[in-house]
PDB file of N, CA and C in Angstrom:
ATOM      1  N   UNK A   1     -16.211  13.723  22.389  1.00  0.00           N
ATOM      2  CA  UNK A   1     -15.550  14.808  21.865  1.00  0.00           C
ATOM      3  C   UNK A   1     -16.282  14.565  20.562  1.00  0.00           C
ATOM      4  N   UNK A   2     -16.933  14.290  19.851  1.00  0.00           N
ATOM      5  CA  UNK A   2     -17.978  13.990  18.404  1.00  0.00           C
ATOM      6  C   UNK A   2     -18.921  15.743  19.053  1.00  0.00           C
ATOM      7  N   UNK A   3     -19.064  15.585  19.572  1.00  0.00           N
ATOM      8  CA  UNK A   3     -20.308  16.738  20.012  1.00  0.00           C
ATOM      9  C   UNK A   3     -20.101  17.108  20.147  1.00  0.00           C
ATOM     10  N   UNK A   4     -18.384  17.990  20.232  1.00  0.00           N
ATOM     11  CA  UNK A   4     -18.351  19.121  20.604  1.00  0.00           C
ATOM     12  C   UNK A   4     -17.165  20.007  22.369  1.00  0.00           C
ATOM     13  N   UNK A   5     -18.192  19.065  22.843  1.00  0.00           N
ATOM     14  CA  UNK A   5     -18.250  19.211  24.188  1.00  0.00           C
ATOM     15  C   UNK A   5     -16.657  19.577  24.824  1.00  0.00           C
ATOM     16  N   UNK A   6     -16.166  19.061  24.757  1.00  0.00           N
ATOM     17  CA  UNK A   6     -14.788  19.143  24.570  1.00  0.00           C
ATOM     18  C   UNK A   6     -13.086  19.835  23.885  1.00  0.00           C
ATOM     19  N   UNK A   7     -12.917  20.716  24.568  1.00  0.00           N
ATOM     20  CA  UNK A   7     -12.447  22.317  24.188  1.00  0.00           C
ATOM     21  C   UNK A   7     -10.840  21.587  23.756  1.00  0.00           C
ATOM     22  N   UNK A   8     -10.462  20.574  25.619  1.00  0.00           N
ATOM     23  CA  UNK A   8      -8.796  20.443  25.703  1.00  0.00           C
ATOM     24  C   UNK A   8      -7.938  19.330  25.956  1.00  0.00           C
ATOM     25  N   UNK A   9      -7.070  18.490  26.277  1.00  0.00           N
ATOM     26  CA  UNK A   9      -7.203  17.478  26.882  1.00  0.00           C
ATOM     27  C   UNK A   9      -5.785  17.225  27.059  1.00  0.00           C
ATOM     28  N   UNK A  10      -5.301  16.990  28.423  1.00  0.00           N
ATOM     29  CA  UNK A  10      -3.166  16.973  27.819  1.00  0.00           C
ATOM     30  C   UNK A  10      -3.668  15.760  29.375  1.00  0.00           C
ATOM     31  N   UNK A  11      -2.549  14.946  29.617  1.00  0.00           N
ATOM     32  CA  UNK A  11      -2.282  14.242  30.075  1.00  0.00           C
ATOM     33  C   UNK A  11      -1.011  15.039  30.547  1.00  0.00           C
ATOM     34  N   UNK A  12      -0.227  15.013  32.598  1.00  0.00           N
ATOM     35  CA  UNK A  12       0.805  15.625  32.252  1.00  0.00           C
ATOM     36  C   UNK A  12       1.495  14.773  33.509  1.00  0.00           C
ATOM     37  N   UNK A  13       2.646  14.183  33.894  1.00  0.00           N
ATOM     38  CA  UNK A  13       2.312  13.697  35.012  1.00  0.00           C
ATOM     39  C   UNK A  13       1.517  12.374  35.734  1.00  0.00           C
ATOM     40  N   UNK A  14       0.813  11.669  34.866  1.00  0.00           N
ATOM     41  CA  UNK A  14      -0.359  10.488  35.398  1.00  0.00           C
ATOM     42  C   UNK A  14      -1.622  11.532  35.879  1.00  0.00           C
ATOM     43  N   UNK A  15      -1.496  13.160  35.342  1.00  0.00           N
ATOM     44  CA  UNK A  15      -2.886  13.381  35.283  1.00  0.00           C
ATOM     45  C   UNK A  15      -3.728  14.105  34.404  1.00  0.00           C
ATOM     46  N   UNK A  16      -4.352  13.221  33.915  1.00  0.00           N
ATOM     47  CA  UNK A  16      -5.109  14.050  32.615  1.00  0.00           C
ATOM     48  C   UNK A  16      -6.540  15.247  33.496  1.00  0.00           C
ATOM     49  N   UNK A  17      -5.838  16.148  32.023  1.00  0.00           N
ATOM     50  CA  UNK A  17      -6.488  17.426  32.891  1.00  0.00           C
ATOM     51  C   UNK A  17      -7.660  18.019  31.618  1.00  0.00           C
ATOM     52  N   UNK A  18      -8.439  18.485  31.092  1.00  0.00           N
ATOM     53  CA  UNK A  18     -10.611  18.212  30.490  1.00  0.00           C
ATOM     54  C   UNK A  18     -10.574  19.686  30.645  1.00  0.00           C
ATOM     55  N   UNK A  19     -10.704  20.650  29.537  1.00  0.00           N
ATOM     56  CA  UNK A  19     -11.706  21.768  29.578  1.00  0.00           C
ATOM     57  C   UNK A  19     -12.375  21.040  28.431  1.00  0.00           C
ATOM     58  N   UNK A  20     -13.558  21.292  29.027  1.00  0.00           N
ATOM     59  CA  UNK A  20     -15.194  22.123  28.826  1.00  0.00           C
ATOM     60  C   UNK A  20     -16.256  22.450  29.068  1.00  0.00           C
ATOM     61  N   UNK A  21     -17.131  22.205  27.389  1.00  0.00           N
ATOM     62  CA  UNK A  21     -18.495  22.975  27.486  1.00  0.00           C
ATOM     63  C   UNK A  21     -19.147  22.323  27.781  1.00  0.00           C
ATOM     64  N   UNK A  22     -20.500  22.879  28.321  1.00  0.00           N
ATOM     65  CA  UNK A  22     -21.603  21.804  27.594  1.00  0.00           C
ATOM     66  C   UNK A  22     -22.774  23.413  26.184  1.00  0.00           C
ATOM     67  N   UNK A  23     -23.513  22.953  25.521  1.00  0.00           N
ATOM     68  CA  UNK A  23     -24.413  23.507  24.705  1.00  0.00           C
ATOM     69  C   UNK A  23     -24.592  25.173  25.072  1.00  0.00           C
ATOM     70  N   UNK A  24     -25.352  24.514  26.044  1.00  0.00           N
ATOM     71  CA  UNK A  24     -26.517  26.522  26.402  1.00  0.00           C
ATOM     72  C   UNK A  24     -26.422  25.444  27.939  1.00  0.00           C
ATOM     73  N   UNK A  25     -26.409  27.656  28.986  1.00  0.00           N
ATOM     74  CA  UNK A  25     -26.412  27.588  30.278  1.00  0.00           C
ATOM     75  C   UNK A  25     -28.006  27.029  30.585  1.00  0.00           C
ATOM     76  N   UNK A  26     -28.893  27.202  30.194  1.00  0.00           N
ATOM     77  CA  UNK A  26     -29.373  27.010  30.826  1.00  0.00           C
ATOM     78  C   UNK A  26     -30.270  25.046  30.967  1.00  0.00           C
ATOM     79  N   UNK A  27     -29.370  23.871  30.740  1.00  0.00           N
ATOM     80  CA  UNK A  27     -29.221  23.080  31.310  1.00  0.00           C
ATOM     81  C   UNK A  27     -27.766  22.205  30.474  1.00  0.00           C
ATOM     82  N   UNK A  28     -27.372  22.628  31.980  1.00  0.00           N
ATOM     83  CA  UNK A  28     -25.798  22.215  31.897  1.00  0.00           C
ATOM     84  C   UNK A  28     -26.408  20.716  32.641  1.00  0.00           C
ATOM     85  N   UNK A  29     -25.475  19.342  31.897  1.00  0.00           N
ATOM     86  CA  UNK A  29     -25.319  18.074  32.231  1.00  0.00           C
ATOM     87  C   UNK A  29     -23.798  17.669  33.504  1.00  0.00           C
ATOM     88  N   UNK A  30     -23.397  19.215  33.482  1.00  0.00           N
ATOM     89  CA  UNK A  30     -21.870  18.913  33.557  1.00  0.00           C
ATOM     90  C   UNK A  30     -21.032  17.438  34.080  1.00  0.00           C
ATOM     91  N   UNK A  31     -22.648  17.306  36.054  1.00  0.00           N
ATOM     92  CA  UNK A  31     -21.963  16.150  36.917  1.00  0.00           C
ATOM     93  C   UNK A  31     -21.939  15.289  35.636  1.00  0.00           C
ATOM     94  N   UNK A  32     -23.484  15.062  35.325  1.00  0.00           N
ATOM     95  CA  UNK A  32     -23.847  13.510  34.828  1.00  0.00           C
ATOM     96  C   UNK A  32     -22.220  12.681  33.874  1.00  0.00           C
ATOM     97  N   UNK A  33     -22.165  14.220  32.841  1.00  0.00           N
ATOM     98  CA  UNK A  33     -21.195  13.551  31.677  1.00  0.00           C
ATOM     99  C   UNK A  33     -19.707  13.779  32.601  1.00  0.00           C
ATOM    100  N   UNK A  34     -19.552  14.172  33.415  1.00  0.00           N
ATOM    101  CA  UNK A  34     -18.393  14.319  33.747  1.00  0.00           C
ATOM    102  C   UNK A  34     -18.088  12.862  34.744  1.00  0.00           C
ATOM    103  N   UNK A  35     -19.435  12.263  35.715  1.00  0.00           N
ATOM    104  CA  UNK A  35     -19.181  11.199  36.309  1.00  0.00           C
ATOM    105  C   UNK A  35     -20.223  10.237  36.330  1.00  0.00           C
ATOM    106  N   UNK A  36     -21.462  10.278  35.423  1.00  0.00           N
ATOM    107  CA  UNK A  36     -21.879   8.965  35.249  1.00  0.00           C
ATOM    108  C   UNK A  36     -22.727   8.533  33.387  1.00  0.00           C
ATOM    109  N   UNK A  37     -21.669   8.794  32.478  1.00  0.00           N
ATOM    110  CA  UNK A  37     -21.802   9.725  31.187  1.00  0.00           C
ATOM    111  C   UNK A  37     -22.845   9.954  30.658  1.00  0.00           C
ATOM    112  N   UNK A  38     -23.601   9.309  29.257  1.00  0.00           N
ATOM    113  CA  UNK A  38     -24.547   9.718  28.350  1.00  0.00           C
ATOM    114  C   UNK A  38     -24.325   8.930  27.799  1.00  0.00           C
ATOM    115  N   UNK A  39     -25.899   8.234  27.235  1.00  0.00           N
ATOM    116  CA  UNK A  39     -25.667   7.666  25.661  1.00  0.00           C
ATOM    117  C   UNK A  39     -24.904   6.036  25.683  1.00  0.00           C
ATOM    118  N   UNK A  40     -24.865   5.934  25.141  1.00  0.00           N
ATOM    119  CA  UNK A  40     -24.083   4.221  25.343  1.00  0.00           C
ATOM    120  C   UNK A  40     -22.933   4.598  25.656  1.00  0.00           C
ATOM    121  N   UNK A  41     -22.165   5.075  26.672  1.00  0.00           N
ATOM    122  CA  UNK A  41     -21.234   5.274  27.892  1.00  0.00           C
ATOM    123  C   UNK A  41     -22.356   5.133  28.996  1.00  0.00           C
ATOM    124  N   UNK A  42     -21.499   3.929  29.827  1.00  0.00           N
ATOM    125  CA  UNK A  42     -21.844   4.369  31.578  1.00  0.00           C
ATOM    126  C   UNK A  42     -20.791   4.767  31.990  1.00  0.00           C
ATOM    127  N   UNK A  43     -19.976   5.359  31.735  1.00  0.00           N
ATOM    128  CA  UNK A  43     -18.385   5.507  32.473  1.00  0.00           C
ATOM    129  C   UNK A  43     -18.440   7.497  32.512  1.00  0.00           C
ATOM    130  N   UNK A  44     -18.641   8.114  33.294  1.00  0.00           N
ATOM    131  CA  UNK A  44     -18.461   8.939  32.389  1.00  0.00           C
ATOM    132  C   UNK A  44     -16.761   9.772  32.328  1.00  0.00           C
ATOM    133  N   UNK A  45     -16.998  10.522  31.760  1.00  0.00           N
ATOM    134  CA  UNK A  45     -14.936  10.682  31.291  1.00  0.00           C
ATOM    135  C   UNK A  45     -14.783  10.744  32.713  1.00  0.00           C
ATOM    136  N   UNK A  46     -14.862  10.760  33.411  1.00  0.00           N
ATOM    137  CA  UNK A  46     -13.589  10.850  34.193  1.00  0.00           C
ATOM    138  C   UNK A  46     -13.752   8.435  34.168  1.00  0.00           C
ATOM    139  N   UNK A  47     -14.301   8.277  34.776  1.00  0.00           N
ATOM    140  CA  UNK A  47     -14.162   6.962  34.642  1.00  0.00           C
ATOM    141  C   UNK A  47     -12.766   6.668  33.780  1.00  0.00           C
ATOM    142  N   UNK A  48     -13.769   6.692  32.462  1.00  0.00           N
ATOM    143  CA  UNK A  48     -13.670   5.935  31.238  1.00  0.00           C
ATOM    144  C   UNK A  48     -11.501   6.588  31.454  1.00  0.00           C
ATOM    145  N   UNK A  49     -11.004   7.931  31.508  1.00  0.00           N
ATOM    146  CA  UNK A  49      -9.630   8.309  30.787  1.00  0.00           C
ATOM    147  C   UNK A  49      -8.566   8.095  32.187  1.00  0.00           C
ATOM    148  N   UNK A  50      -9.265   7.388  33.873  1.00  0.00           N
ATOM    149  CA  UNK A  50      -8.662   7.079  34.305  1.00  0.00           C
ATOM    150  C   UNK A  50      -8.537   5.156  33.683  1.00  0.00           C
ATOM    151  N   UNK A  51      -9.045   4.973  33.357  1.00  0.00           N
ATOM    152  CA  UNK A  51      -8.844   3.446  32.448  1.00  0.00           C
ATOM    153  C   UNK A  51      -7.310   3.442  31.646  1.00  0.00           C
ATOM    154  N   UNK A  52      -7.863   4.665  31.387  1.00  0.00           N
ATOM    155  CA  UNK A  52      -6.457   4.513  30.463  1.00  0.00           C
ATOM    156  C   UNK A  52      -4.637   4.749  30.699  1.00  0.00           C
ATOM    157  N   UNK A  53      -3.927   3.630  29.961  1.00  0.00           N
ATOM    158  CA  UNK A  53      -2.267   3.526  30.731  1.00  0.00           C
ATOM    159  C   UNK A  53      -2.312   5.020  30.865  1.00  0.00           C
ATOM    160  N   UNK A  54      -1.319   4.944  32.584  1.00  0.00           N
ATOM    161  CA  UNK A  54      -0.752   6.599  33.408  1.00  0.00           C
ATOM    162  C   UNK A  54      -1.303   7.039  33.587  1.00  0.00           C
ATOM    163  N   UNK A  55      -3.155   7.032  33.388  1.00  0.00           N
ATOM    164  CA  UNK A  55      -3.772   8.630  33.789  1.00  0.00           C
ATOM    165  C   UNK A  55      -4.518   7.847  35.643  1.00  0.00           C
ATOM    166  N   UNK A  56      -3.644   8.279  36.527  1.00  0.00           N
ATOM    167  CA  UNK A  56      -3.384   8.108  38.077  1.00  0.00           C
ATOM    168  C   UNK A  56      -5.200   8.289  38.616  1.00  0.00           C
ATOM    169  N   UNK A  57      -4.781  10.287  37.866  1.00  0.00           N
ATOM    170  CA  UNK A  57      -6.324  11.077  38.460  1.00  0.00           C
ATOM    171  C   UNK A  57      -7.255  11.696  37.297  1.00  0.00           C
ATOM    172  N   UNK A  58      -7.629  12.294  36.918  1.00  0.00           N
ATOM    173  CA  UNK A  58      -9.023  13.291  36.472  1.00  0.00           C
ATOM    174  C   UNK A  58      -9.112  14.896  37.473  1.00  0.00           C
ATOM    175  N   UNK A  59      -8.468  15.505  36.034  1.00  0.00           N
ATOM    176  CA  UNK A  59      -9.445  16.951  37.041  1.00  0.00           C
ATOM    177  C   UNK A  59      -9.967  17.431  35.647  1.00  0.00           C
ATOM    178  N   UNK A  60     -10.956  18.214  35.801  1.00  0.00           N
ATOM    179  CA  UNK A  60     -12.589  18.438  34.930  1.00  0.00           C
ATOM    180  C   UNK A  60     -12.730  20.087  34.898  1.00  0.00           C
ATOM    181  N   UNK A  61     -11.753  20.908  33.819  1.00  0.00           N
ATOM    182  CA  UNK A  61     -11.940  22.403  34.173  1.00  0.00           C
ATOM    183  C   UNK A  61     -12.885  22.708  33.209  1.00  0.00           C
ATOM    184  N   UNK A  62     -14.213  23.368  33.813  1.00  0.00           N
ATOM    185  CA  UNK A  62     -15.687  24.167  32.430  1.00  0.00           C
ATOM    186  C   UNK A  62     -15.858  25.133  32.133  1.00  0.00           C
ATOM    187  N   UNK A  63     -15.746  25.986  31.130  1.00  0.00           N
ATOM    188  CA  UNK A  63     -15.698  26.789  30.508  1.00  0.00           C
ATOM    189  C   UNK A  63     -17.159  27.169  29.499  1.00  0.00           C
ATOM    190  N   UNK A  64     -17.534  28.439  29.922  1.00  0.00           N
ATOM    191  CA  UNK A  64     -18.110  28.716  28.837  1.00  0.00           C
ATOM    192  C   UNK A  64     -18.134  29.881  27.420  1.00  0.00           C
ATOM    193  N   UNK A  65     -16.567  30.108  28.154  1.00  0.00           N
ATOM    194  CA  UNK A  65     -15.763  30.663  26.667  1.00  0.00           C
ATOM    195  C   UNK A  65     -14.876  29.906  26.163  1.00  0.00           C
ATOM    196  N   UNK A  66     -14.801  29.788  24.769  1.00  0.00           N
ATOM    197  CA  UNK A  66     -15.997  29.840  23.890  1.00  0.00           C
ATOM    198  C   UNK A  66     -16.764  29.708  24.178  1.00  0.00           C
ATOM    199  N   UNK A  67     -18.395  30.576  23.236  1.00  0.00           N
ATOM    200  CA  UNK A  67     -19.797  29.035  23.616  1.00  0.00           C
ATOM    201  C   UNK A  67     -20.137  28.997  22.426  1.00  0.00           C
ATOM    202  N   UNK A  68     -20.072  27.187  22.964  1.00  0.00           N
ATOM    203  CA  UNK A  68     -20.711  26.016  21.846  1.00  0.00           C
ATOM    204  C   UNK A  68     -21.957  26.493  20.730  1.00  0.00           C
ATOM    205  N   UNK A  69     -21.333  26.237  19.541  1.00  0.00           N
ATOM    206  CA  UNK A  69     -22.350  25.974  18.785  1.00  0.00           C
ATOM    207  C   UNK A  69     -21.771  24.856  18.081  1.00  0.00           C
ATOM    208  N   UNK A  70     -22.946  24.403  17.297  1.00  0.00           N
ATOM    209  CA  UNK A  70     -22.722  22.677  16.207  1.00  0.00           C
ATOM    210  C   UNK A  70     -21.758  23.106  15.676  1.00  0.00           C
ATOM    211  N   UNK A  71     -21.437  24.180  15.190  1.00  0.00           N
ATOM    212  CA  UNK A  71     -19.483  23.947  14.152  1.00  0.00           C
ATOM    213  C   UNK A  71     -18.366  22.957  15.202  1.00  0.00           C
ATOM    214  N   UNK A  72     -18.572  22.782  15.749  1.00  0.00           N
ATOM    215  CA  UNK A  72     -17.497  22.192  17.225  1.00  0.00           C
ATOM    216  C   UNK A  72     -18.034  20.596  16.818  1.00  0.00           C
ATOM    217  N   UNK A  73     -19.565  19.959  16.432  1.00  0.00           N
ATOM    218  CA  UNK A  73     -19.202  18.689  16.243  1.00  0.00           C
ATOM    219  C   UNK A  73     -18.664  17.931  15.254  1.00  0.00           C
ATOM    220  N   UNK A  74     -18.362  16.851  15.954  1.00  0.00           N
ATOM    221  CA  UNK A  74     -17.582  16.085  14.255  1.00  0.00           C
ATOM    222  C   UNK A  74     -19.165  15.475  13.420  1.00  0.00           C
ATOM    223  N   UNK A  75     -18.473  15.067  11.978  1.00  0.00           N
ATOM    224  CA  UNK A  75     -19.572  14.581  11.442  1.00  0.00           C
ATOM    225  C   UNK A  75     -20.399  13.283  12.181  1.00  0.00           C
ATOM    226  N   UNK A  76     -19.506  12.136  12.782  1.00  0.00           N
ATOM    227  CA  UNK A  76     -19.979  11.637  13.004  1.00  0.00           C
ATOM    228  C   UNK A  76     -21.034  11.699  14.000  1.00  0.00           C
ATOM    229  N   UNK A  77     -21.036  12.987  14.808  1.00  0.00           N
ATOM    230  CA  UNK A  77     -21.811  13.780  16.023  1.00  0.00           C
ATOM    231  C   UNK A  77     -22.643  14.183  15.552  1.00  0.00           C
ATOM    232  N   UNK A  78     -22.861  14.917  14.425  1.00  0.00           N
ATOM    233  CA  UNK A  78     -24.042  15.011  14.030  1.00  0.00           C
ATOM    234  C   UNK A  78     -24.995  13.619  13.335  1.00  0.00           C
ATOM    235  N   UNK A  79     -24.377  12.725  13.491  1.00  0.00           N
ATOM    236  CA  UNK A  79     -24.808  11.651  13.039  1.00  0.00           C
ATOM    237  C   UNK A  79     -25.470  10.928  14.006  1.00  0.00           C
ATOM    238  N   UNK A  80     -24.926  11.006  14.633  1.00  0.00           N
ATOM    239  CA  UNK A  80     -25.216  10.630  15.993  1.00  0.00           C
ATOM    240  C   UNK A  80     -26.785  11.031  16.820  1.00  0.00           C
ATOM    241  N   UNK A  81     -27.035  12.453  16.699  1.00  0.00           N
ATOM    242  CA  UNK A  81     -27.724  13.214  16.674  1.00  0.00           C
ATOM    243  C   UNK A  81     -29.097  12.708  15.654  1.00  0.00           C
ATOM    244  N   UNK A  82     -28.758  12.575  14.495  1.00  0.00           N
ATOM    245  CA  UNK A  82     -29.764  12.987  13.348  1.00  0.00           C
ATOM    246  C   UNK A  82     -29.472  14.148  12.522  1.00  0.00           C
ATOM    247  N   UNK A  83     -28.287  14.978  12.532  1.00  0.00           N
ATOM    248  CA  UNK A  83     -28.513  15.542  11.362  1.00  0.00           C
ATOM    249  C   UNK A  83     -26.947  14.820  10.687  1.00  0.00           C
ATOM    250  N   UNK A  84     -27.427  15.747   9.279  1.00  0.00           N
ATOM    251  CA  UNK A  84     -26.899  15.828   8.019  1.00  0.00           C
ATOM    252  C   UNK A  84     -25.495  15.900   8.141  1.00  0.00           C
ATOM    253  N   UNK A  85     -24.118  15.643   8.091  1.00  0.00           N
ATOM    254  CA  UNK A  85     -22.938  16.513   8.438  1.00  0.00           C
ATOM    255  C   UNK A  85     -22.782  17.495   7.484  1.00  0.00           C
TER     256      UNK A  85
END
């Protein structure tokens, strides 16, 4: 979320639906983030959401529109990658 990759998240009837993107098409790390995690997180998005009460399944959809840019990052995300908010 802090890096701005998550565009939408809804939970309905025990199913978490995530809409996300990547920073650019030349380096799509979708599978890595969804299933393995990254950085300080050892679990992917799917596993982390399955730990939430009431979530029984996770569907992750991927989009390039709208294009990601640095303005989508939170202050915490900017600091984590060494940028000033």
